[in-house]
Coordinates of C-alpha atoms and ligand atoms in Angstrom, one line a residue:
M270 CA 94.1 -45.8 47.7
K271 CA 95.7 -47.3 50.9
N272 CA 95.3 -51.3 51.3
Y273 CA 95.1 -53.3 54.3
Q274 CA 95.5 -57.0 54.9
V275 CA 94.1 -58.2 58.5
D276 CA 92.4 -61.4 59.7
I277 CA 89.1 -59.7 60.7
T278 CA 87.2 -56.5 59.8
I279 CA 84.5 -55.1 61.7
I280 CA 82.1 -52.8 60.3
G281 CA 80.4 -50.6 63.0
S282 CA 82.1 -49.2 66.1
G283 CA 78.8 -49.7 68.6
P284 CA 79.0 -51.9 72.0
G285 CA 79.1 -54.7 69.7
G286 CA 81.9 -54.0 67.2
Y287 CA 84.0 -52.3 69.9
R288 CA 83.8 -55.5 72.1
A289 CA 84.6 -57.7 68.9
A290 CA 87.7 -55.5 68.4
V291 CA 89.1 -55.5 71.7
L292 CA 88.6 -59.3 71.8
G293 CA 90.2 -59.9 68.6
A294 CA 93.3 -57.7 69.5
L295 CA 93.6 -59.0 72.7
R296 CA 93.8 -62.7 71.4
G297 CA 96.5 -61.6 69.1
R298 CA 94.7 -61.0 65.6
K299 CA 95.0 -58.1 63.3
V300 CA 91.8 -56.2 63.4
A301 CA 90.4 -53.1 61.5
I302 CA 87.5 -51.3 62.4
V303 CA 85.3 -49.0 60.2
E304 CA 82.8 -46.6 61.6
S305 CA 81.1 -44.2 59.1
A306 CA 79.6 -41.7 62.0
T307 CA 80.5 -41.0 65.2
W308 CA 83.0 -43.6 67.1
G309 CA 81.2 -45.6 69.5
G310 CA 77.9 -46.2 67.9
T311 CA 74.6 -45.6 69.1
C312 CA 74.8 -46.6 72.8
L313 CA 77.8 -44.3 73.3
N314 CA 76.6 -41.3 71.7
R315 CA 72.7 -41.5 71.4
G316 CA 71.7 -44.5 73.6
C317 CA 72.7 -46.0 76.4
V318 CA 75.4 -43.7 78.2
P319 CA 73.9 -40.4 77.8
K320 CA 70.4 -41.7 78.6
K321 CA 71.8 -43.1 82.0
D322 CA 73.5 -40.2 83.0
W323 CA 70.4 -38.7 82.6
H324 CA 68.4 -41.4 84.5
E325 CA 71.1 -40.4 87.7
T326 CA 70.1 -36.7 87.3
A327 CA 66.6 -37.6 87.3
K328 CA 66.9 -39.9 90.3
W329 CA 69.0 -37.2 92.2
I330 CA 66.2 -34.7 91.6
E331 CA 63.4 -37.2 92.7
Q332 CA 65.4 -38.0 95.7
S333 CA 65.8 -34.4 96.8
R334 CA 62.2 -34.6 97.9
H335 CA 63.1 -36.9 100.9
Y336 CA 65.9 -34.2 102.0
A337 CA 63.7 -32.5 104.2
Q338 CA 62.6 -35.3 106.3
R339 CA 66.4 -36.5 106.5
G340 CA 67.6 -33.3 107.8
V341 CA 69.0 -31.8 104.5
V342 CA 67.5 -28.6 104.2
G343 CA 67.3 -25.5 101.8
P344 CA 65.6 -24.1 98.9
D345 CA 63.8 -26.6 96.4
L346 CA 65.7 -28.1 93.5
A347 CA 64.3 -28.4 90.0
G348 CA 65.5 -30.1 86.9
D349 CA 67.2 -28.0 83.9
M350 CA 67.3 -30.2 80.5
T351 CA 69.6 -27.8 79.0
Q352 CA 72.2 -28.4 81.8
A353 CA 71.8 -31.9 81.9
W354 CA 72.3 -32.2 78.3
E355 CA 75.6 -30.7 78.7
H356 CA 76.7 -33.0 81.2
Q357 CA 75.5 -36.1 79.3
H358 CA 77.7 -34.5 75.8
Q359 CA 80.9 -34.2 78.3
V360 CA 80.7 -37.8 79.8
V361 CA 80.1 -39.0 76.3
K362 CA 83.3 -37.1 74.9
T363 CA 85.0 -38.5 77.8
V364 CA 84.2 -42.4 77.2
R365 CA 84.5 -41.9 73.2
S366 CA 88.1 -40.8 73.6
S367 CA 89.0 -43.1 76.1
Y368 CA 87.5 -46.2 73.6
V369 CA 89.3 -44.9 70.7
D370 CA 92.7 -44.3 72.4
Y371 CA 92.4 -48.2 73.7
L372 CA 91.5 -49.5 70.4
K373 CA 94.7 -47.7 69.1
R374 CA 97.1 -48.8 71.9
L375 CA 95.6 -52.7 71.3
G376 CA 97.2 -51.8 67.5
V377 CA 93.6 -52.0 66.1
Q378 CA 93.2 -50.1 62.6
L379 CA 90.5 -47.5 62.7
L380 CA 89.1 -46.4 59.4
D381 CA 86.7 -43.3 58.9
G382 CA 84.1 -44.1 56.1
L383 CA 81.3 -46.3 55.0
G384 CA 82.4 -49.7 54.8
S385 CA 81.1 -52.0 51.9
F386 CA 81.7 -55.2 50.6
Q387 CA 82.9 -55.3 47.0
D388 CA 83.3 -59.0 47.4
P389 CA 83.0 -61.5 50.5
R390 CA 86.7 -60.8 51.2
T391 CA 87.0 -57.3 50.0
I392 CA 85.9 -54.1 52.1
V393 CA 85.9 -50.5 50.6
V394 CA 85.9 -47.8 52.8
R395 CA 84.8 -44.6 51.0
G396 CA 85.7 -41.2 53.5
Q397 CA 83.2 -38.2 53.7
D398 CA 86.4 -36.4 51.8
G399 CA 85.8 -38.9 49.1
E400 CA 88.9 -40.8 49.6
T401 CA 88.9 -44.7 49.4
Q402 CA 90.6 -47.4 51.2
Q403 CA 90.4 -51.0 50.4
I404 CA 90.6 -53.9 53.2
Q405 CA 91.5 -57.6 52.3
T406 CA 90.2 -59.7 55.1
R407 CA 89.8 -63.3 56.1
Y408 CA 86.9 -62.7 58.4
S409 CA 84.3 -60.1 58.9
I410 CA 81.8 -58.9 61.3
I411 CA 78.6 -56.7 60.5
A412 CA 78.0 -54.5 63.4
T413 CA 76.1 -51.8 61.7
G414 CA 73.4 -51.4 64.5
S415 CA 69.7 -49.9 63.9
T416 CA 68.5 -46.4 63.1
P417 CA 64.9 -45.2 64.4
A418 CA 61.7 -46.4 62.7
L419 CA 59.1 -43.7 62.3
P420 CA 55.2 -44.7 62.1
R421 CA 53.8 -44.4 58.1
G422 CA 53.3 -40.8 56.9
I423 CA 55.3 -39.1 59.8
Q424 CA 58.8 -37.3 59.0
T425 CA 61.4 -35.7 61.7
V426 CA 61.6 -31.8 61.9
P427 CA 64.6 -30.5 63.2
G428 CA 63.8 -28.9 66.8
K429 CA 60.3 -29.8 66.6
V430 CA 59.8 -33.4 66.1
L431 CA 62.8 -35.6 67.1
T432 CA 64.0 -39.2 67.4
S433 CA 66.0 -40.1 70.6
D434 CA 69.2 -39.9 67.8
M435 CA 68.6 -36.3 67.3
L436 CA 67.7 -35.6 70.8
Y437 CA 71.4 -36.1 71.7
D438 CA 73.0 -35.3 68.4
D439 CA 72.0 -31.2 68.8
A440 CA 71.3 -29.3 72.0
A441 CA 67.8 -30.4 73.5
P442 CA 64.8 -28.0 72.3
A443 CA 63.9 -25.4 74.9
G444 CA 59.9 -26.0 75.0
K445 CA 58.7 -27.2 78.4
R446 CA 55.5 -29.0 77.1
V447 CA 56.8 -32.6 75.3
I448 CA 54.8 -34.8 73.7
L449 CA 56.1 -38.5 73.8
I450 CA 54.9 -41.0 71.7
G451 CA 55.5 -44.9 72.2
G452 CA 55.3 -47.2 75.4
G453 CA 58.4 -49.2 74.6
V454 CA 61.9 -49.0 76.3
I455 CA 62.7 -45.9 75.5
G456 CA 59.4 -44.0 75.9
T457 CA 58.8 -45.7 79.7
E458 CA 62.4 -44.4 80.0
F459 CA 62.1 -40.9 79.0
A460 CA 58.7 -40.5 80.5
Y461 CA 60.3 -40.4 83.8
I462 CA 63.4 -38.5 83.1
F463 CA 61.7 -35.7 81.0
R464 CA 59.2 -35.2 84.1
Q465 CA 62.2 -35.0 86.5
L466 CA 64.0 -32.7 84.3
G467 CA 61.3 -30.3 84.4
K468 CA 59.2 -31.2 81.8
E469 CA 55.4 -31.2 81.1
V470 CA 54.8 -34.5 79.6
Q471 CA 52.3 -36.0 77.6
W472 CA 52.9 -40.0 76.9
L473 CA 51.0 -41.3 74.0
V474 CA 50.9 -44.8 73.9
N475 CA 49.0 -47.5 71.7
S476 CA 49.5 -50.1 73.9
P477 CA 50.0 -50.4 77.5
S478 CA 53.9 -49.8 79.0
L479 CA 56.3 -52.7 78.3
S480 CA 53.7 -54.8 77.0
H481 CA 55.7 -56.6 74.5
T482 CA 58.1 -57.2 77.0
R483 CA 59.2 -60.0 79.1
Y484 CA 59.0 -58.7 82.5
S485 CA 56.3 -60.0 84.9
P486 CA 53.0 -58.2 85.6
Q487 CA 54.6 -57.6 89.2
A488 CA 57.2 -55.8 87.8
K489 CA 55.2 -53.7 85.4
D490 CA 52.6 -53.0 88.2
T491 CA 55.8 -51.9 90.5
L492 CA 56.8 -49.4 87.5
K493 CA 53.4 -48.1 87.0
A494 CA 52.6 -47.4 90.6
A495 CA 56.0 -45.6 90.8
L496 CA 55.3 -43.5 87.8
H497 CA 51.6 -42.6 89.0
T498 CA 53.3 -41.3 92.2
L499 CA 55.3 -39.0 90.3
D500 CA 52.0 -38.0 88.2
I501 CA 53.2 -40.0 85.0
Q502 CA 50.5 -41.7 83.2
A503 CA 49.9 -42.3 79.8
Q504 CA 46.9 -41.7 77.2
E505 CA 46.5 -45.5 76.1
H506 CA 45.1 -46.6 72.8
F507 CA 46.5 -43.6 71.1
R508 CA 47.6 -44.8 67.8
V509 CA 49.7 -41.4 66.3
S510 CA 48.8 -41.1 62.5
R511 CA 49.4 -37.5 61.9
I512 CA 51.9 -34.5 63.1
E513 CA 51.3 -30.9 62.3
E514 CA 53.7 -27.9 63.2
D515 CA 52.3 -24.4 63.8
A516 CA 54.0 -21.2 65.4
R517 CA 52.7 -22.2 68.6
G518 CA 54.3 -26.0 68.4
V519 CA 52.9 -29.0 67.3
S520 CA 49.8 -30.8 67.3
V521 CA 49.7 -34.9 67.1
F522 CA 46.5 -36.3 65.7
A523 CA 45.1 -40.3 66.8
E524 CA 43.9 -42.6 64.3
D525 CA 40.7 -42.2 66.5
G526 CA 40.4 -38.1 66.1
R527 CA 42.0 -37.2 69.3
Q528 CA 44.3 -34.4 69.3
V529 CA 47.4 -32.9 71.5
Q530 CA 49.2 -30.0 71.8
G531 CA 52.9 -29.3 72.7
D532 CA 56.0 -27.7 71.9
W533 CA 58.0 -30.5 70.6
V534 CA 57.7 -34.3 70.1
L535 CA 59.9 -37.3 70.9
L536 CA 59.3 -40.4 68.8
A537 CA 60.0 -43.4 70.4
T538 CA 58.3 -45.8 68.0
G539 CA 61.0 -48.8 67.4
R540 CA 64.3 -49.2 65.7
H541 CA 65.2 -51.2 62.5
A542 CA 68.4 -52.7 61.3
F543 CA 70.7 -50.8 59.5
T544 CA 72.5 -52.3 56.4
Q545 CA 72.4 -49.6 54.0
G546 CA 75.1 -49.1 51.5
L547 CA 76.7 -52.3 52.9
G548 CA 77.2 -53.7 49.5
L549 CA 75.5 -57.1 50.9
E550 CA 74.4 -57.8 47.2
N551 CA 78.0 -58.5 46.7
T552 CA 77.9 -61.3 49.1
A553 CA 75.7 -64.2 49.8
V554 CA 74.5 -62.4 53.1
H555 CA 70.8 -62.7 53.6
L556 CA 68.1 -60.4 55.1
D557 CA 64.8 -61.5 56.8
E558 CA 61.5 -59.9 56.0
Q559 CA 61.9 -57.5 58.6
G560 CA 65.2 -56.5 57.3
F561 CA 67.4 -58.2 60.0
V562 CA 70.4 -60.0 58.6
E563 CA 70.0 -63.7 58.9
T564 CA 72.6 -65.8 60.7
D565 CA 73.0 -69.1 62.2
T566 CA 73.1 -69.8 66.0
Y567 CA 76.7 -69.4 66.0
L568 CA 76.0 -65.7 64.5
E569 CA 77.3 -66.5 60.6
T570 CA 75.8 -65.5 57.8
A571 CA 75.0 -67.3 54.7
E572 CA 78.2 -66.4 53.3
P573 CA 81.0 -68.3 55.3
G574 CA 83.6 -66.0 57.2
I575 CA 81.2 -63.0 57.6
F576 CA 79.3 -62.7 60.8
A577 CA 77.1 -60.5 62.4
L578 CA 75.9 -59.1 65.9
G579 CA 73.9 -56.9 68.0
D580 CA 70.8 -54.8 66.9
V581 CA 71.4 -55.5 63.0
V582 CA 70.6 -59.2 63.6
G583 CA 68.1 -58.6 66.2
P584 CA 65.4 -58.8 67.2
I585 CA 66.6 -58.3 71.0
M586 CA 68.2 -54.6 70.9
N587 CA 70.5 -53.6 73.7
A588 CA 74.2 -53.1 74.0
N589 CA 74.4 -56.5 76.5
Q590 CA 73.2 -58.6 73.8
A591 CA 75.7 -56.7 70.9
M592 CA 78.7 -57.2 73.6
S593 CA 77.7 -61.0 74.1
D594 CA 77.7 -61.6 70.5
A595 CA 80.9 -60.1 70.2
Q596 CA 82.2 -62.6 72.6
I597 CA 80.7 -65.5 70.9
I598 CA 81.8 -64.4 67.3
V599 CA 85.5 -64.2 68.6
H600 CA 85.5 -67.0 70.6
N601 CA 84.0 -69.3 67.6
L602 CA 86.3 -67.7 65.4
L603 CA 89.6 -68.8 67.6
S604 CA 88.5 -72.0 69.1
E605 CA 87.6 -75.5 68.4
E606 CA 84.2 -75.8 70.8
K607 CA 81.6 -73.5 69.3
T608 CA 79.4 -71.6 71.7
A609 CA 75.9 -70.8 70.4
R610 CA 73.8 -67.5 71.0
N611 CA 71.5 -67.8 74.1
P612 CA 69.6 -64.4 74.4
A613 CA 68.0 -65.7 77.4
W614 CA 71.0 -65.6 79.6
V615 CA 72.1 -62.0 78.6
P616 CA 70.5 -59.6 81.2
E617 CA 67.7 -56.7 80.3
L618 CA 67.3 -53.6 81.7
V619 CA 65.0 -50.6 82.0
Y620 CA 65.8 -47.6 83.7
S621 CA 62.5 -45.5 84.7
A622 CA 61.1 -44.5 87.9
V623 CA 62.4 -47.9 89.2
E624 CA 64.9 -50.1 87.6
L625 CA 63.6 -53.2 86.0
A626 CA 66.0 -55.9 85.4
R627 CA 65.5 -59.7 84.2
I628 CA 67.6 -62.5 82.9
G629 CA 66.6 -66.1 81.9
L630 CA 63.4 -67.7 81.7
D631 CA 59.8 -66.5 82.3
E632 CA 57.4 -68.7 83.7
D633 CA 55.3 -69.2 80.6
T634 CA 58.9 -70.0 78.8
A635 CA 60.0 -72.3 81.6
E636 CA 56.7 -74.5 81.3
D637 CA 56.9 -74.7 77.8
E638 CA 60.4 -76.2 77.9
G639 CA 59.0 -78.6 80.5
F640 CA 59.9 -77.4 83.9
E641 CA 58.1 -76.8 86.8
P642 CA 58.8 -73.3 88.0
A643 CA 58.6 -72.5 91.5
V644 CA 59.1 -68.6 92.7
G645 CA 61.2 -67.5 95.4
F646 CA 60.7 -63.9 96.4
A647 CA 62.1 -61.1 98.7
A648 CA 60.7 -57.4 99.0
F649 CA 62.8 -54.4 99.6
E650 CA 60.0 -52.9 101.7
T651 CA 61.9 -54.4 104.8
S652 CA 65.4 -54.3 103.9
P653 CA 67.5 -51.9 106.2
R654 CA 69.5 -50.7 103.0
A655 CA 66.5 -49.5 101.4
L656 CA 65.0 -48.4 104.1
G657 CA 67.8 -46.0 105.1
Q658 CA 67.9 -45.1 101.2
D659 CA 64.5 -43.8 101.4
D660 CA 63.5 -46.3 98.3
T661 CA 62.1 -49.4 99.3
A662 CA 60.0 -49.9 95.3
G663 CA 60.8 -53.2 94.3
F664 CA 61.7 -57.0 94.8
V665 CA 63.9 -59.9 93.9
R666 CA 62.0 -62.8 92.4
L667 CA 63.5 -65.9 91.3
L668 CA 62.4 -69.0 89.3
A669 CA 63.4 -72.4 89.9
D670 CA 62.6 -75.7 89.0
M671 CA 60.7 -77.5 91.5
D672 CA 62.8 -81.0 91.0
S673 CA 66.1 -80.0 90.5
G674 CA 66.2 -76.7 91.9
E675 CA 68.0 -75.4 88.8
L676 CA 67.9 -71.5 88.5
L677 CA 65.7 -71.0 85.6
G678 CA 65.6 -67.3 85.7
G679 CA 65.5 -63.8 87.9
E680 CA 64.2 -60.4 88.2
I681 CA 65.1 -57.8 90.0
V682 CA 62.8 -54.3 90.6
G683 CA 64.2 -51.2 92.3
R684 CA 67.4 -49.4 93.0
D685 CA 70.4 -50.5 91.5
A686 CA 68.6 -53.9 89.9
G687 CA 71.1 -53.1 86.8
E688 CA 74.1 -53.8 89.2
L689 CA 72.6 -56.7 91.1
I690 CA 71.5 -58.5 88.1
H691 CA 75.0 -59.4 87.5
L692 CA 74.9 -62.1 90.6
L693 CA 72.5 -64.1 88.4
A694 CA 74.2 -63.6 85.1
N695 CA 77.2 -65.8 85.8
S696 CA 77.0 -68.4 83.4
G697 CA 78.7 -71.3 85.2
D698 CA 76.4 -74.4 86.3
R699 CA 73.1 -73.1 87.1
E700 CA 72.0 -76.4 88.8
E701 CA 74.6 -74.7 91.5
A702 CA 73.4 -71.3 91.2
L703 CA 71.0 -71.1 94.1
R704 CA 73.5 -72.8 96.2
R705 CA 76.0 -70.6 95.1
I706 CA 74.0 -67.3 96.2
A707 CA 72.7 -68.9 99.3
E708 CA 76.3 -69.5 100.4
T709 CA 77.5 -66.0 99.3
R710 CA 79.3 -63.6 102.2
V711 CA 77.2 -60.7 101.9
N712 CA 77.8 -57.0 102.7
H713 CA 75.4 -56.0 105.7
P714 CA 73.3 -53.8 105.3
S715 CA 73.0 -54.2 101.5
R716 CA 70.4 -54.8 98.7
A717 CA 72.2 -58.1 97.3
E718 CA 71.0 -59.7 100.8
E719 CA 67.3 -59.7 99.1
L720 CA 68.8 -62.4 96.8
V721 CA 70.0 -64.6 99.7
N722 CA 66.5 -64.0 101.0
A723 CA 64.8 -65.0 97.9
T724 CA 66.8 -68.5 97.6
E725 CA 66.0 -69.1 101.3
T726 CA 62.0 -68.8 100.2
L727 CA 62.1 -71.0 97.8
A728 CA 63.8 -73.3 100.0
A729 CA 61.4 -73.2 102.5
R730 CA 58.3 -72.8 100.8
W731 CA 58.7 -75.3 97.8
G732 CA 60.9 -78.1 99.9
L733 CA 64.3 -77.5 97.9
E734 CA 66.4 -77.3 101.2
A735 CA 68.5 -80.1 100.0
Q736 CA 69.0 -78.8 96.6
I737 CA 69.8 -75.1 97.9
F738 CA 71.6 -75.9 101.1
G739 CA 73.2 -79.1 100.4
A740 CA 72.4 -82.9 102.1
G741 CA 73.9 -81.6 105.8
E742 CA 72.1 -82.7 109.1
S743 CA 68.7 -82.9 109.2
A744 CA 66.8 -81.0 111.8
D745 CA 66.0 -84.5 113.5
A746 CA 69.8 -85.1 114.1
L747 CA 69.9 -82.0 115.9
Ligands
FAD907 C1 67.9 -43.7 73.6 C2 68.4 -45.2 73.5 C3 68.9 -45.5 74.6 C4 69.3 -46.8 75.0 N1 69.6 -47.4 76.4 C5 70.3 -48.5 76.5 C6 70.7 -49.3 78.0 O1 70.4 -48.3 78.8 N2 70.9 -50.4 77.5 C7 71.3 -51.0 76.8 O2 72.0 -52.3 76.8 N3 70.7 -50.6 75.5 C8 70.6 -49.4 75.4 N4 70.1 -48.8 74.1 C9 70.2 -50.0 72.8 C10 71.8 -49.9 72.2 O3 71.9 -48.6 72.1 C11 72.1 -51.1 71.0 O4 71.0 -52.1 71.1 C12 73.2 -50.9 70.8 O5 73.8 -49.7 70.6 C13 73.4 -51.5 69.7 O6 74.8 -51.7 69.4 P1 75.5 -52.3 68.2 O7 76.9 -52.7 68.2 O8 74.6 -53.3 67.3 O9 75.3 -51.2 67.1 P2 75.2 -49.6 67.2 O10 75.6 -49.2 68.5 O11 74.2 -49.3 66.7 O12 76.5 -48.9 66.2 C14 76.3 -49.4 64.9 C15 77.5 -48.4 64.1 O13 77.6 -48.8 62.7 C16 77.9 -47.7 62.1 N5 77.5 -48.1 60.3 C17 76.3 -48.5 60.1 N6 76.5 -48.5 58.6 C18 77.9 -48.6 58.7 C19 78.7 -48.7 57.6 N7 78.1 -49.3 56.2 N8 80.2 -48.4 57.3 C20 80.7 -48.3 58.7 N9 80.0 -47.9 59.8 C21 78.6 -48.2 59.9 C22 77.1 -46.4 62.7 O14 77.5 -45.3 62.3 C23 77.0 -47.0 64.1 O15 77.9 -46.0 64.5 C24 69.5 -47.9 74.1 C25 69.0 -47.3 72.6 C26 68.9 -46.2 72.6 C27 68.2 -45.5 71.0
NAD908 N1 67.7 -50.2 78.3 C1 67.7 -50.6 77.3 O1 68.2 -52.2 77.2 C2 67.3 -49.9 75.7 C3 66.9 -48.5 76.2 C4 66.4 -48.0 74.9 C5 66.0 -48.9 74.0 N2 66.5 -49.9 73.8 C6 66.1 -50.6 72.5 O2 65.8 -49.9 71.4 C7 65.0 -50.2 70.5 C8 64.0 -48.7 70.4 O3 63.2 -48.8 71.5 P1 61.8 -48.1 71.3 O4 61.0 -47.8 72.9 O5 61.4 -46.9 70.4 O6 61.2 -49.3 70.5 P2 60.0 -50.5 71.0 O7 60.0 -51.2 70.0 O8 60.4 -50.9 72.5 O9 58.8 -49.6 71.2 C9 58.0 -48.9 70.3 C10 56.9 -48.6 70.6 O10 56.1 -47.7 69.8 C11 54.8 -47.5 69.9 N3 54.4 -47.5 68.4 C12 54.7 -47.7 67.0 N4 54.0 -47.1 66.2 C13 53.1 -46.1 67.0 C14 51.9 -44.9 66.6 N5 51.7 -45.1 65.5 N6 51.5 -44.5 67.6 C15 51.7 -44.7 69.0 N7 52.4 -45.9 69.1 C16 53.3 -46.4 68.3 C17 54.8 -49.6 69.9 O11 53.4 -49.8 70.0 C18 55.6 -49.8 71.0 O12 54.8 -49.6 72.2 C19 64.2 -51.5 71.4 O13 64.7 -52.6 70.8 C20 64.4 -51.0 72.6 O14 64.7 -52.6 73.4 C21 66.9 -50.7 74.5

């Protein structure tokens, strides 16, 4: 049995674990990272990276409908999921090998196998070949992510009843008629992607799409309208209770007796924290009622020296949160001044018929926290850049406190929202944020200009000129 002595051990190599390993090594610490399955975790192998690759393909196909009017002529184009699957697979392989390479170059010790606490400072790693290795560690980070949650009584069947994990682990099933279950983020993203990739999609949801998220009603309505334009509509109040397979495919039954038939099913019915086999009983680490690892606001568990991040901590499950958590933990391990987790200021995204991005507080939360939120709005409808791209859906919506002009939150809907949100994500002084945006030297024509326009709307409509433009000359003095 091989033995290692390190400063920090990370269990799980998803975006959170990977980022923690990189930051720990860059700060001169001896780091080991353990992975029981594919290096890179859910995000790289079965989540964000392959999904965004498909979203890009779906956008190309949608945009091809504008080709003729722009003077690009030729036969009609259509999506092919088999080829799209191959494309994402190649992208994922390339990214994975560059990730692993970088960790090795930084001197991180990579260990293949299931990591399990023998005691709070000892982790045993069991490889698939039965070999075991042991790590003595000063600190540990649990970064073991999540797995798909299935409705009660429903089981997966390869090629017929899949989760998103299974969809990317093996080539996509051939059948054209797909039944998609769930109105959460995955359901809303895949309804669009599947449709553009040439599938006939029956989308079953028990509550309206994204109803449990913090996007504004305006954002959800814009997305709904874009999906309708592409003839994508959900069957609402469909609570799945049973799935049957036969020679012709699959039948999905609702609690109220409705029945839908198709070739295969994708279950997008949530995910839960994954802690199986971690040996937490040999530590003081505690799980909450939903199975998430409990931590304090600095992400330390009930066992001093053991931290946790990302999906396994929840409740927000996205790569951005996992990577932000990693930054916080490594910072706190190495600095006197501690930083607390603040999920509100980590961007959230949805990639569907339009992109939705948001950060900060929504109106209700802002009011609850004692602010008086004012809204600044700018639509892409008249943006020269958006018009030139034949893609004018969406807007920028900024929230500021009426008294102080402090930026409270922001939402960007439309093409490239996932890139533009970074202009709001800088964690600098938020009392100065709107002034910083208003003074940004912009590229023209660009979508980023609409952020400047939204700050100007805020100033003009809510009398925030002094806070946003500064106390310069008044109009009377001119
Ligand atoms: C279809 C889909 C699309 C998504 N798209 C996006 C997106 O566009 N943007 C976004 O921000 N988020 C997206 N997400 C969410 C994102 O993938 C997750 O939030 C993110 O991967 C969580 O990162 P993590 O580091 O917490 O864990 P994970 O990425 O889940 O990684 C955990 C790793 O730990 C390993 N592990 C578990 N137990 C052990 C053990 N005992 N020993 C060793 N290794 C272990 C697992 O094998 C796994 O590799 C998507 C998710 C899905 C399913
Ligand atoms: N862009 C991103 O950041 C991104 C992308 C994909 C996934 N994720 C994260 O991954 C996690 C999993 O995504 P998800 O969409 O599976 O989960 P989710 O929790 O967002 O949504 C699950 C949906 O399934 C529905 N559902 C559950 N049981 C059902 C039943 N029996 N019949 C019909 N509907 C049922 C729920 O009502 C809900 O609408 C989420 O936390 C999500 O935020 C993030």
